[in-house]
Short mmCIF file of C-alpha atoms in Angstrom, two decimals:
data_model
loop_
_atom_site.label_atom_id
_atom_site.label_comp_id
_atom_site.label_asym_id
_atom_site.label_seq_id
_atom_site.Cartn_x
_atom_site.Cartn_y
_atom_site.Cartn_z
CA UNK A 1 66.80 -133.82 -46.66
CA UNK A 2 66.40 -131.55 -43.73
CA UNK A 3 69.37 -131.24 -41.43
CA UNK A 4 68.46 -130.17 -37.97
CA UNK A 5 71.52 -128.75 -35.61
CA UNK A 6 70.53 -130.86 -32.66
CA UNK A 7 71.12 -134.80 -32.09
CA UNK A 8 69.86 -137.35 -29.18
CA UNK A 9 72.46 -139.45 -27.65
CA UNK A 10 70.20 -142.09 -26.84
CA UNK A 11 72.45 -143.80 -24.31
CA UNK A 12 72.21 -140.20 -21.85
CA UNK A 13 68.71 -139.78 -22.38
CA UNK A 14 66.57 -141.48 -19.44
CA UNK A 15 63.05 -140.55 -20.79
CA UNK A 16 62.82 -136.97 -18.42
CA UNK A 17 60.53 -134.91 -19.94
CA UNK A 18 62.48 -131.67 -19.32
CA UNK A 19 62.66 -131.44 -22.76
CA UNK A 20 58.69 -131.92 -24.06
CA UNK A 21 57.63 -129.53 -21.59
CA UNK A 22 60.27 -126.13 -22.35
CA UNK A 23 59.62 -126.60 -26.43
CA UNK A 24 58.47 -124.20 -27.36
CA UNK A 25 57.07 -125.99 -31.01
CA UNK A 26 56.04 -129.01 -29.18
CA UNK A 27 58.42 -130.83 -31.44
CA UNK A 28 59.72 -133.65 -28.78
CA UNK A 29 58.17 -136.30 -27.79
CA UNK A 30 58.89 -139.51 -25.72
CA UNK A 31 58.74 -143.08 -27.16
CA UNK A 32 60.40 -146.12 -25.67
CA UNK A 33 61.55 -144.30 -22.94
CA UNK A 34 63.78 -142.27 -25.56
CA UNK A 35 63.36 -138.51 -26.63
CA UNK A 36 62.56 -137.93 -30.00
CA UNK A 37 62.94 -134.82 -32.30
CA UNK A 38 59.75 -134.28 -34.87
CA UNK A 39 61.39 -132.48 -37.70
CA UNK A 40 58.47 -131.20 -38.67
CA UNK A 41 57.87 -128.85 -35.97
CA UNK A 42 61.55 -128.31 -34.85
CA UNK A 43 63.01 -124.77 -35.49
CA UNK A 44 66.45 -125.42 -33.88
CA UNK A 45 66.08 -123.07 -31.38
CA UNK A 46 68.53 -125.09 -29.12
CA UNK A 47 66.82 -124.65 -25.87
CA UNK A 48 66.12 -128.64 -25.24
CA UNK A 49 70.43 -128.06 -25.08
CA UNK A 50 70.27 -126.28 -21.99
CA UNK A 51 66.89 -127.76 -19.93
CA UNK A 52 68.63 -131.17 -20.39
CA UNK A 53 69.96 -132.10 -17.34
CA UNK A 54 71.91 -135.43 -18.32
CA UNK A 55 73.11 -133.98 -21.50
CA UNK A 56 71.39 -135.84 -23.85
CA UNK A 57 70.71 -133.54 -26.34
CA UNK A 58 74.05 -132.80 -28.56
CA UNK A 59 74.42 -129.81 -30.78
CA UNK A 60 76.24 -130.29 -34.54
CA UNK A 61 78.65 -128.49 -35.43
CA UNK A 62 82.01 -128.36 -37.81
CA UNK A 63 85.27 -130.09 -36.59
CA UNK A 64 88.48 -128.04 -36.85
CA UNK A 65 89.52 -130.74 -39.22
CA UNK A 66 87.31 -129.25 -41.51
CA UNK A 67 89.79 -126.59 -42.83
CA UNK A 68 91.44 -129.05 -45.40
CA UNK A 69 88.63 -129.10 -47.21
CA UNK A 70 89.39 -125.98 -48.61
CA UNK A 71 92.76 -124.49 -50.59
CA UNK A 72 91.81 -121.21 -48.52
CA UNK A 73 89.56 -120.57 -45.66
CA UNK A 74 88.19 -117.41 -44.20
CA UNK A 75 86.70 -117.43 -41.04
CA UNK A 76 83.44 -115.19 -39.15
CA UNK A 77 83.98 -114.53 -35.49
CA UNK A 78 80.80 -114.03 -33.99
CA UNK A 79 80.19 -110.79 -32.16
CA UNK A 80 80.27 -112.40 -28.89
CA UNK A 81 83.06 -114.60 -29.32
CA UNK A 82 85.32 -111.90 -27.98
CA UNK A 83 83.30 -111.17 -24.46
CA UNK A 84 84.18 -114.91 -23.57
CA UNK A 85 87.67 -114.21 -22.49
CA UNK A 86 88.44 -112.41 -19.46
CA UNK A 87 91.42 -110.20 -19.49
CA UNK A 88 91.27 -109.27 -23.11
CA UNK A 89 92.00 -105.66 -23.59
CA UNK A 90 92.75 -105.72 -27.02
CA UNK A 91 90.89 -107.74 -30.02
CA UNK A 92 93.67 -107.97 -31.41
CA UNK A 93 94.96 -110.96 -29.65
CA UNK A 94 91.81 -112.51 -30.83
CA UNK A 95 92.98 -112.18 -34.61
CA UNK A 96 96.21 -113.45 -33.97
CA UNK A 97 94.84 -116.94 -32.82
CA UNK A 98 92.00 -116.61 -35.30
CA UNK A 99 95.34 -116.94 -37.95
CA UNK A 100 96.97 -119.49 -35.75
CA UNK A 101 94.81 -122.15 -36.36
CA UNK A 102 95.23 -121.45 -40.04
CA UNK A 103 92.35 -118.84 -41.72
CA UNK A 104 93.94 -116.79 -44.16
CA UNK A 105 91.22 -113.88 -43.48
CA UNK A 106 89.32 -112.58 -41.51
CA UNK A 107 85.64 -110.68 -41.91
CA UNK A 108 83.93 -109.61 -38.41
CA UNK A 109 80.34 -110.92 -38.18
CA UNK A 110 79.80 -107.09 -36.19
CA UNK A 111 81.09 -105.54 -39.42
CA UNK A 112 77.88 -107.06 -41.08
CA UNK A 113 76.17 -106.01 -38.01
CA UNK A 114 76.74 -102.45 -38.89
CA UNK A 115 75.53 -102.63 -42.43
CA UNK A 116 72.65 -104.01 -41.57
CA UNK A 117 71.64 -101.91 -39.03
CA UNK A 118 71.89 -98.90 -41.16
CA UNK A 119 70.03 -101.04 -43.77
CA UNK A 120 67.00 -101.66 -41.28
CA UNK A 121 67.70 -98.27 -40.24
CA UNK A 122 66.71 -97.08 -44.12
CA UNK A 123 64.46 -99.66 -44.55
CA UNK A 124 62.11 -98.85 -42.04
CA UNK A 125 61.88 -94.60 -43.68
CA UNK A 126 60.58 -96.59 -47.03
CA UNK A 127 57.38 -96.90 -47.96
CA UNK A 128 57.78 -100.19 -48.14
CA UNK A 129 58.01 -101.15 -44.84
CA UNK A 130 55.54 -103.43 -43.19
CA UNK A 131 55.25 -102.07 -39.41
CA UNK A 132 56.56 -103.25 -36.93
CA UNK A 133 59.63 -104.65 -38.69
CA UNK A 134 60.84 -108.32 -37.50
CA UNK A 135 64.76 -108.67 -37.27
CA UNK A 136 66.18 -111.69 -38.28
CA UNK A 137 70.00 -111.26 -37.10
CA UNK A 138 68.84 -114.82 -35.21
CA UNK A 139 68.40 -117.21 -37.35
CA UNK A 140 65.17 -118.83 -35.31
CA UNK A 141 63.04 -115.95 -35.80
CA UNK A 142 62.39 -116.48 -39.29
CA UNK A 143 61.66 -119.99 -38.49
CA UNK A 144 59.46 -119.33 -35.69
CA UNK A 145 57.30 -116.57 -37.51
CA UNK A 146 57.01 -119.30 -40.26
CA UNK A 147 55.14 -121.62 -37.67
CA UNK A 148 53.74 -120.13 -35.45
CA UNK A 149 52.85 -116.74 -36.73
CA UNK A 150 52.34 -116.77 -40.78
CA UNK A 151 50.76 -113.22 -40.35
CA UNK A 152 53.89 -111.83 -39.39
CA UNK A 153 55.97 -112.97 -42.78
CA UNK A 154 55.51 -109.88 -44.22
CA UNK A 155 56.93 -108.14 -41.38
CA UNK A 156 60.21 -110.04 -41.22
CA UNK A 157 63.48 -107.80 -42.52
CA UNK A 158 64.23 -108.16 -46.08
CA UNK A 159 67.38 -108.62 -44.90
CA UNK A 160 70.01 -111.63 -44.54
CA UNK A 161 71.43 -112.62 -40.69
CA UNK A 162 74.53 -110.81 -40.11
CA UNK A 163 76.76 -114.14 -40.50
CA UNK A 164 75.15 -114.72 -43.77
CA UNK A 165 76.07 -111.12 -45.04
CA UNK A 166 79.70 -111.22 -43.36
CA UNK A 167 80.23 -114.75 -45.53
CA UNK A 168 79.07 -113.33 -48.90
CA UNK A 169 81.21 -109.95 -48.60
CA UNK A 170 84.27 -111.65 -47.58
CA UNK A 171 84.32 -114.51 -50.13
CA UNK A 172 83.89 -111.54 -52.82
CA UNK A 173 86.08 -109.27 -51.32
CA UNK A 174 88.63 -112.60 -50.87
CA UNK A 175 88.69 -113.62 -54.33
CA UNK A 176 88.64 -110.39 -56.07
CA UNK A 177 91.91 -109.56 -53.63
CA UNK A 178 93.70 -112.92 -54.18
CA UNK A 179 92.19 -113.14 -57.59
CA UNK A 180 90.64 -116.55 -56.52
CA UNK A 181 87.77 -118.98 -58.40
CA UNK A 182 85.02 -119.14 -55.37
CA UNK A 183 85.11 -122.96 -55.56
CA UNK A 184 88.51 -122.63 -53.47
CA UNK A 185 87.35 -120.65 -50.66
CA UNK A 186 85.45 -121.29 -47.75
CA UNK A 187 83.98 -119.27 -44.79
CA UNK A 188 83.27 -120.98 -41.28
CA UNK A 189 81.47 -119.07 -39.45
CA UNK A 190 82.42 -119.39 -35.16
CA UNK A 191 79.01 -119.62 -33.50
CA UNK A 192 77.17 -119.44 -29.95
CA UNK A 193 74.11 -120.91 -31.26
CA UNK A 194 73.39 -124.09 -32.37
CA UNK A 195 70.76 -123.01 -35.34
CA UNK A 196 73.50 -121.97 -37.03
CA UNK A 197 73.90 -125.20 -38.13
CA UNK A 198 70.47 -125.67 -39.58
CA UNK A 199 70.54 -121.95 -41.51
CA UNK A 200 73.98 -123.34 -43.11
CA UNK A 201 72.42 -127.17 -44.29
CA UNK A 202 69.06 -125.62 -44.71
CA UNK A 203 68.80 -121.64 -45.12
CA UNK A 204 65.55 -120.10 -44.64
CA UNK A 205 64.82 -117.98 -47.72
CA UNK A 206 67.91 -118.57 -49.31
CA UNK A 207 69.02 -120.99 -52.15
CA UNK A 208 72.64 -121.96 -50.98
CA UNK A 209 74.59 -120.61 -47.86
CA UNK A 210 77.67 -119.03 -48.22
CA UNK A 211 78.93 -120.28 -44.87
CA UNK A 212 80.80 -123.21 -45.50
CA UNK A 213 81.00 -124.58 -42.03
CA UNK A 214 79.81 -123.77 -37.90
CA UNK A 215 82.20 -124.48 -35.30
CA UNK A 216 81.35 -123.76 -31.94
CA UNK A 217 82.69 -121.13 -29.68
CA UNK A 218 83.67 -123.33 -27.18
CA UNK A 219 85.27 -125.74 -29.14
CA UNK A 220 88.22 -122.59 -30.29
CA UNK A 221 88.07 -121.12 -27.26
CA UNK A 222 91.32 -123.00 -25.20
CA UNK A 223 93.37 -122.23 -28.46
CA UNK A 224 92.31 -118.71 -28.34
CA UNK A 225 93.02 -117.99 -24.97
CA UNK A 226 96.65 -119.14 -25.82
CA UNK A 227 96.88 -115.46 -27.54
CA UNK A 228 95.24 -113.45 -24.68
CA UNK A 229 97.45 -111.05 -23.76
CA UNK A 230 100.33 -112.12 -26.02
CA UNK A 231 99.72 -111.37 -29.20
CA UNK A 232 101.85 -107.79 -28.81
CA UNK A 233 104.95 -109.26 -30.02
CA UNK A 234 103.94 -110.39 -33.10
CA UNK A 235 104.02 -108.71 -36.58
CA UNK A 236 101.39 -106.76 -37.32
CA UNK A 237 99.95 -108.43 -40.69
CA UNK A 238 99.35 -111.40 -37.65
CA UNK A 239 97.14 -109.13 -35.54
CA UNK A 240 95.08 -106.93 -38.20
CA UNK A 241 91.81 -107.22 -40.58
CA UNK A 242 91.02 -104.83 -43.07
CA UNK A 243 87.29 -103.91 -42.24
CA UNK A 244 87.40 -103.92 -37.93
CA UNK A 245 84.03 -103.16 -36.36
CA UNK A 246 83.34 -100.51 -34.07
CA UNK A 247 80.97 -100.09 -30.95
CA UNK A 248 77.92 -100.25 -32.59
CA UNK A 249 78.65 -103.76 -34.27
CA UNK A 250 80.11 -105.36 -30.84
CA UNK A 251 77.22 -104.17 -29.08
CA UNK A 252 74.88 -106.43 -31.50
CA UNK A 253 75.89 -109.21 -29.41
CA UNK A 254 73.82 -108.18 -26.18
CA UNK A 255 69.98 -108.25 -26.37
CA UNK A 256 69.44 -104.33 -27.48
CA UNK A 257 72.38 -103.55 -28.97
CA UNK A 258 71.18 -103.96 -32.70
CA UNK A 259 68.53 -101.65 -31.88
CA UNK A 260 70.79 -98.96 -30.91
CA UNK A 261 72.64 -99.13 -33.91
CA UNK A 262 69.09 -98.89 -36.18
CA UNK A 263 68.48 -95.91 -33.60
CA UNK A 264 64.91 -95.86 -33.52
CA UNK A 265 62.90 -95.41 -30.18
CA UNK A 266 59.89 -96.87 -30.52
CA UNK A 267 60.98 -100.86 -30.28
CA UNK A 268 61.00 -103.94 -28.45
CA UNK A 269 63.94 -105.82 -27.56
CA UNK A 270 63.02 -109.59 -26.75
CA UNK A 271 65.25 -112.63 -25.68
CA UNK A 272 64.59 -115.90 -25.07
CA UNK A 273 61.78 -117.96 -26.86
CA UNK A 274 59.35 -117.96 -24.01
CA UNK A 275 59.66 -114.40 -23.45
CA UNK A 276 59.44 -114.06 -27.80
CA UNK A 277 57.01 -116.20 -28.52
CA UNK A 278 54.52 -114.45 -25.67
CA UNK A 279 55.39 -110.83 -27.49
CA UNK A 280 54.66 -112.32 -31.01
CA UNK A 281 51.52 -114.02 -29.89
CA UNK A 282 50.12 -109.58 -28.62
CA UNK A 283 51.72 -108.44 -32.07
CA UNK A 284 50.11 -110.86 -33.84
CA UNK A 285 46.78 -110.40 -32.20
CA UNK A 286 47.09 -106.63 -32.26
CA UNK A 287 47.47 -106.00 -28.46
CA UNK A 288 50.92 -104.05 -29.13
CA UNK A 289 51.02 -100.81 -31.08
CA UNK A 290 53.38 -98.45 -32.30
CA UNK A 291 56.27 -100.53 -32.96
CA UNK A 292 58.48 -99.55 -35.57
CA UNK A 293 60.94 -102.46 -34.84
CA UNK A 294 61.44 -105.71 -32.89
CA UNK A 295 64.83 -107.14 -32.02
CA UNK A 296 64.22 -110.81 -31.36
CA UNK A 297 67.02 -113.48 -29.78
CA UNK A 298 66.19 -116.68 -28.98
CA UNK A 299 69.25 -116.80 -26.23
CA UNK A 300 68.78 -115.33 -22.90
CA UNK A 301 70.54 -112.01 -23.16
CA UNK A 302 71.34 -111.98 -26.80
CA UNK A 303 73.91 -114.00 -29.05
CA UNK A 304 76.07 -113.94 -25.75
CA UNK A 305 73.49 -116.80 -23.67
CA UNK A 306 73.80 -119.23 -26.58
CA UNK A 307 74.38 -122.57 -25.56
CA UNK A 308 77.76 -123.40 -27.26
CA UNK A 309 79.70 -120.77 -25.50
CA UNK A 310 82.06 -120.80 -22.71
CA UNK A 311 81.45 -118.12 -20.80
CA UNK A 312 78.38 -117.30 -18.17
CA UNK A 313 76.12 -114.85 -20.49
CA UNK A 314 76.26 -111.98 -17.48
CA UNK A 315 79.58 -112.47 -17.35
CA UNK A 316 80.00 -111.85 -21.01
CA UNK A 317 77.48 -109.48 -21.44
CA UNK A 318 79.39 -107.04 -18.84
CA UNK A 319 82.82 -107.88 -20.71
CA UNK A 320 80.95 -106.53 -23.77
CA UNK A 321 79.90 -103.67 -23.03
CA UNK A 322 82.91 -102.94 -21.51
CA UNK A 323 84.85 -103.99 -24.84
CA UNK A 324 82.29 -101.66 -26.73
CA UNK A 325 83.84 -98.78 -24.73
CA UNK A 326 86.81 -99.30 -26.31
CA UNK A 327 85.99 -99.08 -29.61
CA UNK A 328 85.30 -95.87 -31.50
CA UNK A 329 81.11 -95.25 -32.32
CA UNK A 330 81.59 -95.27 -36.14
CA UNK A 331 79.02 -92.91 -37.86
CA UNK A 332 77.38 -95.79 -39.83
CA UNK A 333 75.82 -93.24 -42.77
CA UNK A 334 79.73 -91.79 -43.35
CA UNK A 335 81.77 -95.60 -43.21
CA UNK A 336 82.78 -96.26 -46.62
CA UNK A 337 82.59 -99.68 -46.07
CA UNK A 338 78.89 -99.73 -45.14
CA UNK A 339 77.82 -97.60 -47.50
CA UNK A 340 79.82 -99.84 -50.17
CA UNK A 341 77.19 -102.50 -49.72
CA UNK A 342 74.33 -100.34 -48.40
CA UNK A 343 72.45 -101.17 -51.77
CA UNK A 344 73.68 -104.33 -52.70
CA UNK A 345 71.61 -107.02 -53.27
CA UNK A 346 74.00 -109.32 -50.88
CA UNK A 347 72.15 -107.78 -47.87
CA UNK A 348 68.45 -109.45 -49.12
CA UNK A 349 66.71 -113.11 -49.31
CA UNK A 350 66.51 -114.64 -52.11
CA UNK A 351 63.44 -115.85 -52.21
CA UNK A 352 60.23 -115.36 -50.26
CA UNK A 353 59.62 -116.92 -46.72
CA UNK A 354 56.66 -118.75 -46.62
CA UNK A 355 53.94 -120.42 -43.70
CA UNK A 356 54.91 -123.67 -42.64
CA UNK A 357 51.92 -125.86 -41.19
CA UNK A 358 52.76 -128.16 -38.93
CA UNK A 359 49.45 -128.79 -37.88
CA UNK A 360 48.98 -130.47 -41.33
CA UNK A 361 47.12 -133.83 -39.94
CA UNK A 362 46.94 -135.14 -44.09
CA UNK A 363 47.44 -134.09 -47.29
CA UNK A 364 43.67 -135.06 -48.16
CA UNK A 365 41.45 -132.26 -47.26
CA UNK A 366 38.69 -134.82 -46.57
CA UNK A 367 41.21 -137.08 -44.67
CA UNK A 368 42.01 -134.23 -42.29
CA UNK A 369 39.03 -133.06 -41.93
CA UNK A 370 37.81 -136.79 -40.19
CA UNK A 371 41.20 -136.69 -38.23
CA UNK A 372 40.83 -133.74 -36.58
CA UNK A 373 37.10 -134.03 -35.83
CA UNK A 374 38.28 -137.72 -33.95
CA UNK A 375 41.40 -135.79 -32.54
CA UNK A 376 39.01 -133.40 -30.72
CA UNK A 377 36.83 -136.56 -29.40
CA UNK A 378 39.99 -138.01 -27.95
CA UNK A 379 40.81 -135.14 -26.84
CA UNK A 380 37.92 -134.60 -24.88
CA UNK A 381 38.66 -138.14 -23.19
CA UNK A 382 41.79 -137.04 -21.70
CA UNK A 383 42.24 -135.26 -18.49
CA UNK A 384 43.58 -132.14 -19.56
CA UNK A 385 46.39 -131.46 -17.41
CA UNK A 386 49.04 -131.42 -19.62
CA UNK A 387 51.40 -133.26 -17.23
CA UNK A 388 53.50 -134.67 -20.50
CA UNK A 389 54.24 -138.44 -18.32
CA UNK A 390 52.39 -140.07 -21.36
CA UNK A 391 55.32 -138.60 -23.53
CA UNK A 392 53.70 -136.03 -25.42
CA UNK A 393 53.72 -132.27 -24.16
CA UNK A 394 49.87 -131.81 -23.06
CA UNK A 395 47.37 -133.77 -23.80
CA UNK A 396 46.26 -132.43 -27.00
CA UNK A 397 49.61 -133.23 -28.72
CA UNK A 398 48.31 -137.16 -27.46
CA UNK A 399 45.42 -136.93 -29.20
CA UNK A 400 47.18 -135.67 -32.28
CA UNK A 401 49.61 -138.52 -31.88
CA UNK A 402 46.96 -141.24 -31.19
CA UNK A 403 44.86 -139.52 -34.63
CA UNK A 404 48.71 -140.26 -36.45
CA UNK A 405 48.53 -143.78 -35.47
CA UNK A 406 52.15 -142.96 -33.29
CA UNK A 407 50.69 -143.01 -29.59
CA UNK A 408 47.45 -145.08 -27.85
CA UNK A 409 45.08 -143.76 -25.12
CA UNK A 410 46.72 -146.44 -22.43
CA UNK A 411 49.95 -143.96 -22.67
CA UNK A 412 47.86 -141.52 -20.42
CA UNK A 413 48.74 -142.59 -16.75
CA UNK A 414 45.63 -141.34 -15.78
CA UNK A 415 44.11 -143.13 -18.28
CA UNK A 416 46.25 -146.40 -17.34
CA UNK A 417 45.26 -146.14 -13.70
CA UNK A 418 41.43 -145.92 -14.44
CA UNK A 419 41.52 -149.13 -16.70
CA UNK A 420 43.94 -150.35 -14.06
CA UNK A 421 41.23 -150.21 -11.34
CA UNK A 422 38.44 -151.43 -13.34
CA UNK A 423 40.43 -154.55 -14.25
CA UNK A 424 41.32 -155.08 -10.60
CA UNK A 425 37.56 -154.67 -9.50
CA UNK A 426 36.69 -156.83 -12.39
CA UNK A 427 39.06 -159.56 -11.02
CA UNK A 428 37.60 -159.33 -7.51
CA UNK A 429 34.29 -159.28 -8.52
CA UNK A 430 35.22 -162.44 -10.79
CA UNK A 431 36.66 -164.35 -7.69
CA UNK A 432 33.58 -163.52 -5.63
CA UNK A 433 31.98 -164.96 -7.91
CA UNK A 434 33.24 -168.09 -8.14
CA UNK A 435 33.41 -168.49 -4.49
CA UNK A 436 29.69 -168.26 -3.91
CA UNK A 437 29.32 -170.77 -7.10
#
């Protein structure tokens, strides 16, 4: 069964329709005063999380309680988890608390970042390459291009999200080290977004995740902040991981900073789903040329907007960079490490990606065929401003719900008021009548 990362808590939600009108899938709708999430059409991009303004909408993740479920459990910072703390000079306090609450490894999500960017970074010199070449570091894109834009599939990277990669490498590296069965380790991965959840319940274009569990930033961040600062007097097995990123991989955090690391000129670096979904629609349609290579986030800013952090993303975003300044700008071609698993087959899907319709009206060809001929007559009924008080986005969504059999015409206000009035004059033109009789 599909898993989305995103929940209603009915008793918050009041029936707004913040929500149905900043989808960007037009996959929530309004029934019985109550949002509802069409799983069909939802590609967890989280954004209903932050347009809500009573809180309604509630993001899944992994409780810390989690970590018994395992004999040993590694765990993935995220590449932004570090710009949420002010005052931190060195990561190394990070590590420190990362052990603290019990992980007996860890494996940088930015030290994926770095393979991966010199894999995109080959990837796009092969004749293989299908120009311009779709990241999918965010785990929405894929999901989106599925959609929206089935053209694109063949653009998409061949390769894995970063978090993905970081969880397969360290549980190998982890049990060949410890000289562990895999059964007995898990990787959590420590996540800004919340369709992190979904990719780990339901990967797109892979068979089984190897992340084992999503908790959110937020919810390790007052434990971690315990070690800001502090973490100097320790011993230094406490404070230390074996494969530490450099610039490049921190920098994958921000909007732009993946790029960089591929090092190509010619590319487009797009956050937010608005701002990505407006970008795909010219590339799809041909109206942008000469791309090799578009970095897509579906967070404001990059991995560092995402709505289970703690920190304000400009905020963060300036802390990262300035933590990137810090760190030394590895020469990706010469690490050993990323040219360990430059060619592994770790870094890919597998299997193929394919177009997901969610304009399906029925399975029957003939059946949809009659549906959508009577969804454009309805459609033509309606007023056409796309108001979304009826509880549907804009007014063709109604029509596609009345076709379903899940919404009438009376939902439409407008609709409402007219039949409204004609009863009313009906009435006085009844009583009018009986007067003169």
């Amino acid at each position: 069964m599909y898993q989305h990362s995103v929940r209603i808590n009915r008793l918050k939600c009041v029936g707004c329709i913040s929500c149905i009108k900043s989808c960007p899938t037009e996959a929530i709708r309004i029934q019985n005063g109550k949002a509802k999430i069409l799983d069909e059409r939802c590609v967890d991009c989280g954004l209903c999380l932050s347009v809500c303004p009573h809180k309604a909408m509630v993001s899944v993740t992994t409780p810390l309680s989690d970590l018994g479920r395992f004999k040993y459990n590694i765990v993935i910072p995220s590449t932004t988890l570090y710009s949420q703390f002010r005052g931190l000079v060195d990561i190394a306090d990070i590590y420190a608390g990362l052990y603290a609450l019990g992980f007996d490894a860890i494996y940088e999500e930015a030290k994926a970042a770095e393979i991966l960017a010199e894999a995109v970074s080959r990837h796009i010199h092969s004749p293989n390459a299908v120009f311009p070449v779709i990241s999918c570091t965010c785990p929405v894109v894929p999901r989106i291009v599925s959609v929206l834009y089935p053209n694109l599939i063949e653009n998409l990277s061949p390769f894995v999200p970063s978090n993905e990669l970081a969880a397969r490498i360290a549980k190998q590296e982890f049990c060949e080290t410890v000289g562990v069965p895999g059964d007995e380790v898990g990787a959590y991965y420590i996540s800004p977004c919340a369709a992190e959840t979904t990719h780990m319940k339901n990967p797109c274009g892979i068979e089984k995740s190897s992340i084992d569990g999503v908790i959110a930033v937020r919810d390790v961040y007052a434990h971690l902040l315990n070690f800001v600062g502090k973490s100097s007097s320790l011993p230094e097995h406490q404070r230390s991981i074996v494969h530490r990123a450099g610039a490049f991989g921190l920098g994958s955090a921000v909007i732009g900073g993946l790029s960089a690391a591929v090092g190509t000129e010619h590319y487009l670096a797009l956050d937010g789903i608005s701002d990505m979904i407006q970008c795909f629609d010219e590339i799809d349609n041909d109206r942008i040329r000469n791309l090799t290579f578009v970095e897509a986030m579906a967070c404001k800013g990059g991995c560092v907007g995402g709505p289970l952090t703690f920190e304000n993303q400009f905020v963060a975003k300036n802390r990262n960079r300035r933590l990137q300044y810090s760190q030394p700008r590895i020469a990706l071609e010469a690490d050993e490490h990323v040219q360990k698993y430059i060619d592994s087959d770790m870094l890919r899907y597998d299997k193929p990606i394919t177009p997901h319709n969610i304009m399906k009206l029925s399975d029957d060809v003939v059946e949809a065929m009659k549906m959508m001929d009577k969804l454009e007559e309805v459609n033509k009924r309606l007023p056409g401003l796309d108001c979304g008080s009826c509880g549907s986005p804009t007014c063709r969504t109604l029509a596609e719900d009345i076709v379903k059999g899940q919404a009438v015409e009376m939902d439409c206000i407008f609709k409402l008021r007219d039949k409204v009035r004609q009863m009313a004059q009906e009435m006085i033109d009844l009583a009018n009548a009986q007067k003169r009789g």
